[in-house]
Amino acid sequence: MANISLQHLDKIYDNKVQAVYDFNLEVKDGEFIVLVGPSGCGKSTTLRMIAGLEDITAGKLLLDGEDITATPPKDRDMAMVFQNYALYGHMTVYENMAFSLTLRKEDPNLIHQKVMAAAEILHLTDQLNKKPKQLSGGQRQRVAMGRAIVRNPKVFLFDEPLSNLDAKLRGATRREILLLHKRMKATMLYVTHDQTEALTLADRIVCMSMGHVQQIGTPLELYDTPANLFVASFIGLPPMNFFKVQVEENRVCHPLFSMQLTPEEQQLLKKYIGQEVTLGVRPENIAEGDEISMKVVSNENLGMSTLVHGYLGDVRTSDSSLTCKLRGWCDYRSGDVVKLSFEKRHFFDSQTTAAIR
Ligand code: ADP
């Protein structure tokens, strides 16, 4: 069992930098939570407060109902895996994995059993006699995970564990972490700046910006119903396109286009008639159609789909640029004009940036 309750956590560093504001989250037993956001948004600070590596300035942290706000890290029964695996170079893989248990003077037979079991889960059985420098980056990261697994902690904390790996290894190791979670059914909190990792790993994502939680929800909730402009632009790749539009009774109007609203959208935007809102559309929700004309700048074939970048009207500006991800293989050339339709539209309050629901 490992429920974690984060209640109104604040972190202010000694230099008066407030890194985290009023962080609230109830982590369920066995849940995989991913904290995601750009560099400097307070993800690591939050994780380190949970681990006990940073003091909590204000708020409360509970583990299975017990207040651990001031408990030293070693008594929290949590294991942390870092970006730089920090393995001992002079020790073998086996010794690295056994180290924390040896230090605790556990029974050598028990240590052996635990190391062999972790090595099997992580496909490291054949590597146990090697030194870290004889391993690939992915294998070293697995050894770092092995060190955490042998301790059988209540909670696993991962701080950007894949960012030192190349793209292919990142994908493979990501899938291993997912399997590890399924197999161990442990509570895991995972920090990353990579929205793909968040979408593929998390049961629930916590999206942060500038020390503030922006939205907490399943990957699909954040992708499908982002709470505000920040989440809408951060989750999804390539990012959502945005346009400032004027709301009329049954249309929205931009200097370069005008679009008919569905009855549901008209209802949604009723109180904004005569005002400006921000229209968002994901590149994959744009298809060849008849609503707008885009002048093509570039065409990138991805195999199953084609990324087409361009702009509306005659001039390329931030409010006329558009990226679409069209199905199949397209061969547009620079200067071609392509007719498009927006299949799913999101609307945001231009003042508050909140999604209009
Ligand atoms: P992230 O993990 O999202 O990249 P961090 O939690 O590392 O962000 O940092 C959040 C903010 O706190 C940043 O502005 C960072 O500069 C600041 N910060 C982090 N660690 C310290 C520290 N030890 N002392 C002072 N400020 C810090």
Short mmCIF file of C-alpha atoms and ligand atoms in Angstrom, two decimals:
data_model
loop_
_atom_site.label_atom_id
_atom_site.label_comp_id
_atom_site.label_asym_id
_atom_site.label_seq_id
_atom_site.Cartn_x
_atom_site.Cartn_y
_atom_site.Cartn_z
CA MET A 1 0.00 0.00 0.00
CA ALA A 2 1.25 3.46 -0.81
CA ASN A 3 -1.14 6.37 -1.08
CA ILE A 4 0.49 9.76 -1.13
CA SER A 5 -1.34 12.93 -0.26
CA LEU A 6 0.25 16.25 -1.20
CA GLN A 7 -1.61 19.07 0.51
CA HIS A 8 -0.98 22.72 -0.32
CA LEU A 9 2.77 22.23 -0.83
CA ASP A 10 4.85 25.38 -1.27
CA LYS A 11 8.58 25.59 -1.83
CA ILE A 12 10.53 28.78 -1.39
CA TYR A 13 14.30 28.41 -1.73
CA ASP A 14 16.75 30.33 0.46
CA ASN A 15 17.29 32.87 -2.32
CA LYS A 16 13.53 33.65 -2.08
CA VAL A 17 12.74 31.90 -5.38
CA GLN A 18 9.32 30.30 -5.05
CA ALA A 19 9.59 27.11 -7.10
CA VAL A 20 6.24 25.51 -6.20
CA TYR A 21 2.88 27.11 -5.33
CA ASP A 22 0.03 25.31 -3.55
CA PHE A 23 0.57 21.83 -5.02
CA ASN A 24 -2.32 19.44 -4.28
CA LEU A 25 -2.53 15.82 -5.41
CA GLU A 26 -3.92 12.53 -4.11
CA VAL A 27 -1.81 9.68 -5.51
CA LYS A 28 -3.60 6.33 -5.34
CA ASP A 29 -1.87 3.09 -4.46
CA GLY A 30 -0.15 1.65 -7.54
CA GLU A 31 -0.74 4.74 -9.64
CA PHE A 32 1.78 6.00 -12.21
CA ILE A 33 1.87 9.79 -12.00
CA VAL A 34 3.92 11.85 -14.43
CA LEU A 35 4.83 15.46 -13.61
CA VAL A 36 5.44 17.26 -16.90
CA GLY A 37 6.28 20.81 -17.87
CA PRO A 38 9.08 22.93 -19.33
CA SER A 39 12.46 23.23 -17.64
CA GLY A 40 12.30 25.27 -14.42
CA CYS A 41 8.55 24.79 -13.78
CA GLY A 42 9.11 23.08 -10.39
CA LYS A 43 8.79 19.37 -11.24
CA SER A 44 12.06 18.21 -9.69
CA THR A 45 11.54 20.40 -6.65
CA THR A 46 8.17 18.72 -6.08
CA LEU A 47 9.67 15.24 -6.48
CA ARG A 48 12.55 16.11 -4.17
CA MET A 49 10.12 17.37 -1.52
CA ILE A 50 8.35 14.00 -1.73
CA ALA A 51 11.70 12.19 -1.41
CA GLY A 52 12.67 14.38 1.54
CA LEU A 53 15.69 15.82 -0.28
CA GLU A 54 14.23 19.34 -0.05
CA ASP A 55 12.46 20.82 2.95
CA ILE A 56 8.79 21.61 2.48
CA THR A 57 8.23 25.34 3.09
CA ALA A 58 4.50 25.02 3.75
CA GLY A 59 1.88 22.31 3.40
CA LYS A 60 1.63 18.68 4.37
CA LEU A 61 2.82 15.38 2.91
CA LEU A 62 1.14 12.13 3.94
CA LEU A 63 2.18 8.56 3.10
CA ASP A 64 -0.61 6.07 3.79
CA GLY A 65 -2.22 8.62 6.05
CA GLU A 66 0.91 9.22 8.12
CA ASP A 67 2.35 12.74 8.18
CA ILE A 68 5.90 12.50 6.75
CA THR A 69 6.40 16.21 6.06
CA ALA A 70 9.48 16.31 8.30
CA THR A 71 10.56 12.65 8.10
CA PRO A 72 14.20 12.16 6.98
CA PRO A 73 14.60 10.66 3.47
CA LYS A 74 15.99 7.34 4.71
CA ASP A 75 12.85 6.69 6.74
CA ARG A 76 10.40 7.37 3.90
CA ASP A 77 10.65 3.97 2.16
CA MET A 78 11.00 5.58 -1.26
CA ALA A 79 13.64 4.95 -3.92
CA MET A 80 14.71 7.57 -6.44
CA VAL A 81 16.19 6.99 -9.90
CA PHE A 82 18.04 9.95 -11.36
CA GLN A 83 18.98 11.10 -14.86
CA ASN A 84 22.70 10.52 -14.19
CA TYR A 85 22.66 6.96 -12.98
CA ALA A 86 25.50 7.59 -10.47
CA LEU A 87 26.72 3.99 -10.50
CA TYR A 88 29.92 3.02 -8.70
CA GLY A 89 32.49 2.50 -11.47
CA HIS A 90 34.72 0.15 -9.50
CA MET A 91 31.85 -2.20 -8.57
CA THR A 92 30.23 -4.82 -10.77
CA VAL A 93 26.58 -4.58 -11.77
CA TYR A 94 25.79 -7.13 -9.07
CA GLU A 95 27.63 -5.14 -6.39
CA ASN A 96 25.99 -1.92 -7.51
CA MET A 97 22.56 -3.47 -7.20
CA ALA A 98 23.36 -5.11 -3.86
CA PHE A 99 25.04 -2.03 -2.39
CA SER A 100 22.21 -0.48 -0.37
CA LEU A 101 21.27 -3.88 1.07
CA THR A 102 24.89 -4.71 1.96
CA LEU A 103 25.11 -1.34 3.66
CA ARG A 104 22.03 -2.26 5.70
CA LYS A 105 23.78 -5.55 6.58
CA GLU A 106 20.93 -7.68 5.25
CA ASP A 107 21.34 -11.46 5.10
CA PRO A 108 23.63 -12.29 2.10
CA ASN A 109 21.30 -15.06 0.92
CA LEU A 110 18.38 -12.67 0.88
CA ILE A 111 20.47 -10.04 -0.90
CA HIS A 112 21.39 -12.60 -3.56
CA GLN A 113 17.74 -13.54 -4.09
CA LYS A 114 16.67 -9.91 -4.41
CA VAL A 115 19.47 -8.99 -6.85
CA MET A 116 18.80 -12.04 -9.03
CA ALA A 117 15.06 -11.32 -9.09
CA ALA A 118 15.60 -7.66 -10.05
CA ALA A 119 18.19 -8.67 -12.67
CA GLU A 120 15.67 -11.00 -14.24
CA ILE A 121 12.95 -8.35 -14.39
CA LEU A 122 15.43 -5.94 -16.01
CA HIS A 123 17.09 -8.48 -18.36
CA LEU A 124 20.44 -7.94 -16.67
CA THR A 125 21.16 -11.54 -15.61
CA ASP A 126 23.97 -11.87 -18.18
CA GLN A 127 25.53 -8.56 -17.22
CA LEU A 128 25.96 -9.01 -13.48
CA ASN A 129 29.74 -9.48 -13.56
CA LYS A 130 30.41 -6.50 -15.78
CA LYS A 131 31.49 -3.04 -14.67
CA PRO A 132 29.23 -0.09 -15.58
CA LYS A 133 31.64 1.19 -18.25
CA GLN A 134 31.17 -2.06 -20.20
CA LEU A 135 27.41 -1.39 -20.47
CA SER A 136 25.32 0.72 -22.85
CA GLY A 137 23.52 3.81 -21.53
CA GLY A 138 20.23 1.91 -21.51
CA GLN A 139 21.72 -0.96 -19.51
CA ARG A 140 23.25 1.46 -16.99
CA GLN A 141 19.87 3.08 -16.49
CA ARG A 142 18.41 -0.40 -15.91
CA VAL A 143 21.07 -1.05 -13.26
CA ALA A 144 20.04 2.22 -11.60
CA MET A 145 16.45 0.96 -11.62
CA GLY A 146 17.67 -2.38 -10.26
CA ARG A 147 19.20 -0.62 -7.28
CA ALA A 148 15.79 0.87 -6.56
CA ILE A 149 13.89 -2.40 -7.12
CA VAL A 150 16.00 -4.51 -4.70
CA ARG A 151 14.97 -2.18 -1.90
CA ASN A 152 11.32 -3.02 -2.58
CA PRO A 153 10.27 0.50 -1.66
CA LYS A 154 6.71 1.68 -1.22
CA VAL A 155 7.22 4.41 -3.80
CA PHE A 156 9.48 4.82 -6.85
CA LEU A 157 10.51 8.34 -7.82
CA PHE A 158 12.05 8.93 -11.26
CA ASP A 159 13.73 12.24 -12.15
CA GLU A 160 14.12 12.46 -15.95
CA PRO A 161 15.56 8.91 -16.06
CA LEU A 162 15.67 8.72 -19.86
CA SER A 163 17.09 12.10 -20.84
CA ASN A 164 20.66 10.82 -21.23
CA LEU A 165 19.61 8.13 -23.70
CA ASP A 166 19.34 8.44 -27.47
CA ALA A 167 15.88 8.47 -29.07
CA LYS A 168 15.71 4.73 -29.85
CA LEU A 169 16.86 3.67 -26.38
CA ARG A 170 14.47 6.15 -24.81
CA GLY A 171 11.57 4.43 -26.53
CA ALA A 172 12.75 0.95 -25.52
CA THR A 173 13.51 1.90 -21.91
CA ARG A 174 10.18 3.72 -21.66
CA ARG A 175 8.40 0.49 -22.56
CA GLU A 176 10.46 -1.35 -19.94
CA ILE A 177 9.45 1.13 -17.26
CA LEU A 178 5.83 0.59 -18.24
CA LEU A 179 6.23 -3.20 -17.95
CA LEU A 180 8.05 -2.74 -14.66
CA HIS A 181 5.11 -0.76 -13.33
CA LYS A 182 2.61 -3.38 -14.48
CA ARG A 183 4.67 -6.13 -12.90
CA MET A 184 5.48 -4.46 -9.59
CA LYS A 185 2.17 -2.59 -9.21
CA ALA A 186 4.12 -0.01 -7.23
CA THR A 187 3.22 3.65 -6.81
CA MET A 188 5.43 5.66 -9.15
CA LEU A 189 6.04 9.37 -9.64
CA TYR A 190 7.98 10.34 -12.70
CA VAL A 191 9.33 13.73 -13.77
CA THR A 192 9.92 14.64 -17.40
CA HIS A 193 9.86 17.66 -19.73
CA ASP A 194 8.87 15.34 -22.59
CA GLN A 195 5.15 15.31 -23.33
CA THR A 196 5.46 12.02 -25.24
CA GLU A 197 6.78 10.28 -22.12
CA ALA A 198 3.93 11.77 -20.13
CA LEU A 199 1.27 10.64 -22.60
CA THR A 200 2.66 7.12 -22.98
CA LEU A 201 3.54 6.33 -19.35
CA ALA A 202 1.06 8.03 -17.07
CA ASP A 203 -2.13 6.85 -15.46
CA ARG A 204 -2.52 10.54 -14.65
CA ILE A 205 -0.46 13.54 -15.74
CA VAL A 206 0.21 16.64 -13.66
CA CYS A 207 1.07 19.45 -16.06
CA MET A 208 2.99 22.35 -14.47
CA SER A 209 4.07 25.82 -15.52
CA MET A 210 6.05 28.36 -13.46
CA GLY A 211 5.51 26.53 -10.18
CA HIS A 212 1.75 26.15 -10.63
CA VAL A 213 -0.23 23.02 -11.43
CA GLN A 214 -2.13 23.71 -14.65
CA GLN A 215 -4.12 20.50 -14.97
CA ILE A 216 -4.29 17.01 -13.48
CA GLY A 217 -5.93 14.24 -15.49
CA THR A 218 -5.54 11.16 -17.65
CA PRO A 219 -3.45 11.52 -20.81
CA LEU A 220 -6.64 11.54 -22.88
CA GLU A 221 -8.23 14.26 -20.73
CA LEU A 222 -5.19 16.53 -21.15
CA TYR A 223 -5.01 15.84 -24.88
CA ASP A 224 -8.73 16.05 -25.59
CA THR A 225 -9.89 18.68 -23.12
CA PRO A 226 -6.90 20.82 -22.12
CA ALA A 227 -7.82 23.15 -19.26
CA ASN A 228 -6.10 26.20 -20.69
CA LEU A 229 -3.87 27.56 -23.44
CA PHE A 230 -0.70 26.40 -21.68
CA VAL A 231 -1.76 22.75 -21.49
CA ALA A 232 -3.19 22.91 -25.02
CA SER A 233 0.13 24.10 -26.42
CA PHE A 234 2.34 21.85 -24.26
CA ILE A 235 0.56 18.52 -24.75
CA GLY A 236 0.44 17.22 -28.33
CA LEU A 237 3.11 17.21 -31.03
CA PRO A 238 3.30 19.14 -33.28
CA PRO A 239 1.62 21.69 -31.01
CA MET A 240 -1.90 23.01 -31.45
CA ASN A 241 -2.37 25.98 -33.83
CA PHE A 242 -3.97 29.11 -32.36
CA PHE A 243 -5.87 32.02 -33.91
CA LYS A 244 -7.55 35.01 -32.31
CA VAL A 245 -11.10 35.19 -33.64
CA GLN A 246 -14.19 37.39 -33.15
CA VAL A 247 -17.34 35.57 -32.10
CA GLU A 248 -20.56 36.22 -34.02
CA GLU A 249 -23.91 34.54 -33.53
CA ASN A 250 -23.16 31.50 -35.67
CA ARG A 251 -19.61 32.09 -36.89
CA VAL A 252 -16.15 33.00 -35.77
CA CYS A 253 -14.22 35.49 -37.86
CA HIS A 254 -10.50 36.00 -38.34
CA PRO A 255 -9.09 38.62 -40.72
CA LEU A 256 -8.15 35.74 -43.05
CA PHE A 257 -11.11 33.37 -42.66
CA SER A 258 -14.57 32.93 -41.24
CA MET A 259 -16.03 29.67 -40.00
CA GLN A 260 -19.54 28.41 -39.39
CA LEU A 261 -20.06 27.16 -35.82
CA THR A 262 -21.87 23.92 -34.99
CA PRO A 263 -24.99 24.28 -32.78
CA GLU A 264 -22.95 22.97 -29.79
CA GLU A 265 -20.20 25.53 -30.42
CA GLN A 266 -22.78 28.32 -30.76
CA GLN A 267 -24.17 27.37 -27.36
CA LEU A 268 -20.67 27.24 -25.86
CA LEU A 269 -19.69 30.67 -27.23
CA LYS A 270 -23.01 32.43 -26.59
CA LYS A 271 -21.70 34.73 -23.89
CA TYR A 272 -18.69 35.70 -26.02
CA ILE A 273 -20.71 37.14 -28.93
CA GLY A 274 -19.03 40.38 -29.98
CA GLN A 275 -15.81 39.45 -28.18
CA GLU A 276 -12.50 37.90 -29.09
CA VAL A 277 -11.64 34.29 -28.16
CA THR A 278 -8.70 32.04 -29.09
CA LEU A 279 -9.47 29.22 -31.49
CA GLY A 280 -7.20 26.17 -31.24
CA VAL A 281 -6.89 23.33 -33.70
CA ARG A 282 -4.54 20.37 -33.54
CA PRO A 283 -2.55 19.64 -36.71
CA GLU A 284 -4.06 16.13 -36.83
CA ASN A 285 -7.59 17.59 -36.67
CA ILE A 286 -7.12 19.40 -39.98
CA ALA A 287 -8.07 17.69 -43.23
CA GLU A 288 -8.33 18.59 -46.88
CA GLY A 289 -11.68 20.42 -47.19
CA ASP A 290 -13.24 23.73 -48.10
CA GLU A 291 -13.07 26.14 -45.11
CA ILE A 292 -9.70 27.84 -45.52
CA SER A 293 -6.87 28.16 -48.03
CA MET A 294 -3.29 27.70 -46.94
CA LYS A 295 -0.20 28.58 -48.96
CA VAL A 296 2.31 25.76 -48.50
CA VAL A 297 5.82 26.52 -47.22
CA SER A 298 7.07 22.98 -46.64
CA ASN A 299 5.93 19.36 -46.90
CA GLU A 300 7.40 16.69 -44.59
CA ASN A 301 6.51 13.06 -45.28
CA LEU A 302 6.37 10.92 -42.16
CA GLY A 303 5.13 7.75 -43.89
CA MET A 304 1.62 7.31 -42.51
CA SER A 305 1.04 11.07 -42.59
CA THR A 306 2.46 14.31 -43.95
CA LEU A 307 3.24 17.46 -42.00
CA VAL A 308 2.39 20.46 -44.13
CA HIS A 309 3.45 23.90 -42.89
CA GLY A 310 2.14 27.08 -44.42
CA TYR A 311 0.19 30.28 -43.87
CA LEU A 312 -3.20 31.75 -44.57
CA GLY A 313 -3.55 34.86 -46.75
CA ASP A 314 -0.54 36.57 -48.34
CA VAL A 315 1.80 37.19 -45.43
CA ARG A 316 3.38 34.75 -43.00
CA THR A 317 2.88 35.96 -39.41
CA SER A 318 2.38 34.24 -36.05
CA ASP A 319 -1.39 34.74 -36.51
CA SER A 320 -1.44 33.30 -40.03
CA SER A 321 0.92 30.31 -39.72
CA LEU A 322 -0.60 26.85 -39.73
CA THR A 323 0.75 23.32 -39.40
CA CYS A 324 -1.40 20.37 -40.41
CA LYS A 325 -0.83 16.66 -40.24
CA LEU A 326 -2.63 15.19 -43.21
CA ARG A 327 -3.35 11.49 -43.60
CA GLY A 328 -1.23 9.55 -46.07
CA TRP A 329 1.57 10.64 -48.36
CA CYS A 330 1.16 14.17 -49.78
CA ASP A 331 3.47 15.86 -52.25
CA TYR A 332 2.74 19.56 -51.89
CA ARG A 333 5.33 22.02 -53.08
CA SER A 334 6.21 25.43 -51.72
CA GLY A 335 3.69 27.95 -53.08
CA ASP A 336 0.88 25.41 -53.65
CA VAL A 337 -2.48 26.45 -52.25
CA VAL A 338 -4.32 23.73 -50.32
CA LYS A 339 -7.94 23.90 -49.16
CA LEU A 340 -8.52 22.68 -45.63
CA SER A 341 -11.19 22.20 -42.95
CA PHE A 342 -10.87 22.14 -39.16
CA GLU A 343 -12.46 18.91 -37.90
CA LYS A 344 -12.31 19.59 -34.14
CA ARG A 345 -11.96 23.03 -32.65
CA HIS A 346 -11.02 24.16 -29.15
CA PHE A 347 -11.91 27.58 -27.75
CA PHE A 348 -10.14 29.53 -25.01
CA ASP A 349 -10.97 32.72 -23.17
CA SER A 350 -8.40 35.19 -24.51
CA GLN A 351 -8.27 37.05 -21.19
CA THR A 352 -8.02 34.21 -18.66
CA THR A 353 -6.58 31.63 -21.14
CA ALA A 354 -8.99 29.03 -19.66
CA ALA A 355 -10.74 26.59 -21.96
CA ILE A 356 -14.33 27.55 -22.71
CA ARG A 357 -16.46 24.61 -21.61
P1 ADP B 1 12.21 21.59 -13.21
O1 ADP B 1 12.46 20.29 -12.54
O2 ADP B 1 10.78 21.74 -13.64
O3 ADP B 1 13.16 21.88 -14.33
P2 ADP B 1 13.12 22.78 -10.74
O4 ADP B 1 12.21 22.22 -9.74
O5 ADP B 1 14.48 22.19 -10.86
O6 ADP B 1 12.38 22.77 -12.16
O7 ADP B 1 13.29 24.34 -10.49
C1 ADP B 1 12.19 25.21 -10.26
C2 ADP B 1 12.70 26.60 -9.95
O8 ADP B 1 13.42 26.58 -8.73
C3 ADP B 1 13.66 27.16 -10.99
O9 ADP B 1 13.41 28.53 -11.10
C4 ADP B 1 15.02 26.91 -10.39
O10 ADP B 1 15.95 27.85 -10.85
C5 ADP B 1 14.75 27.06 -8.92
N1 ADP B 1 15.65 26.23 -8.09
C6 ADP B 1 15.83 24.88 -8.17
N2 ADP B 1 16.71 24.45 -7.25
C7 ADP B 1 17.09 25.55 -6.54
C8 ADP B 1 17.97 25.77 -5.43
N3 ADP B 1 18.64 24.77 -4.85
N4 ADP B 1 18.12 27.03 -4.97
C9 ADP B 1 17.43 28.05 -5.53
N5 ADP B 1 16.58 27.92 -6.57
C10 ADP B 1 16.40 26.68 -7.09
#
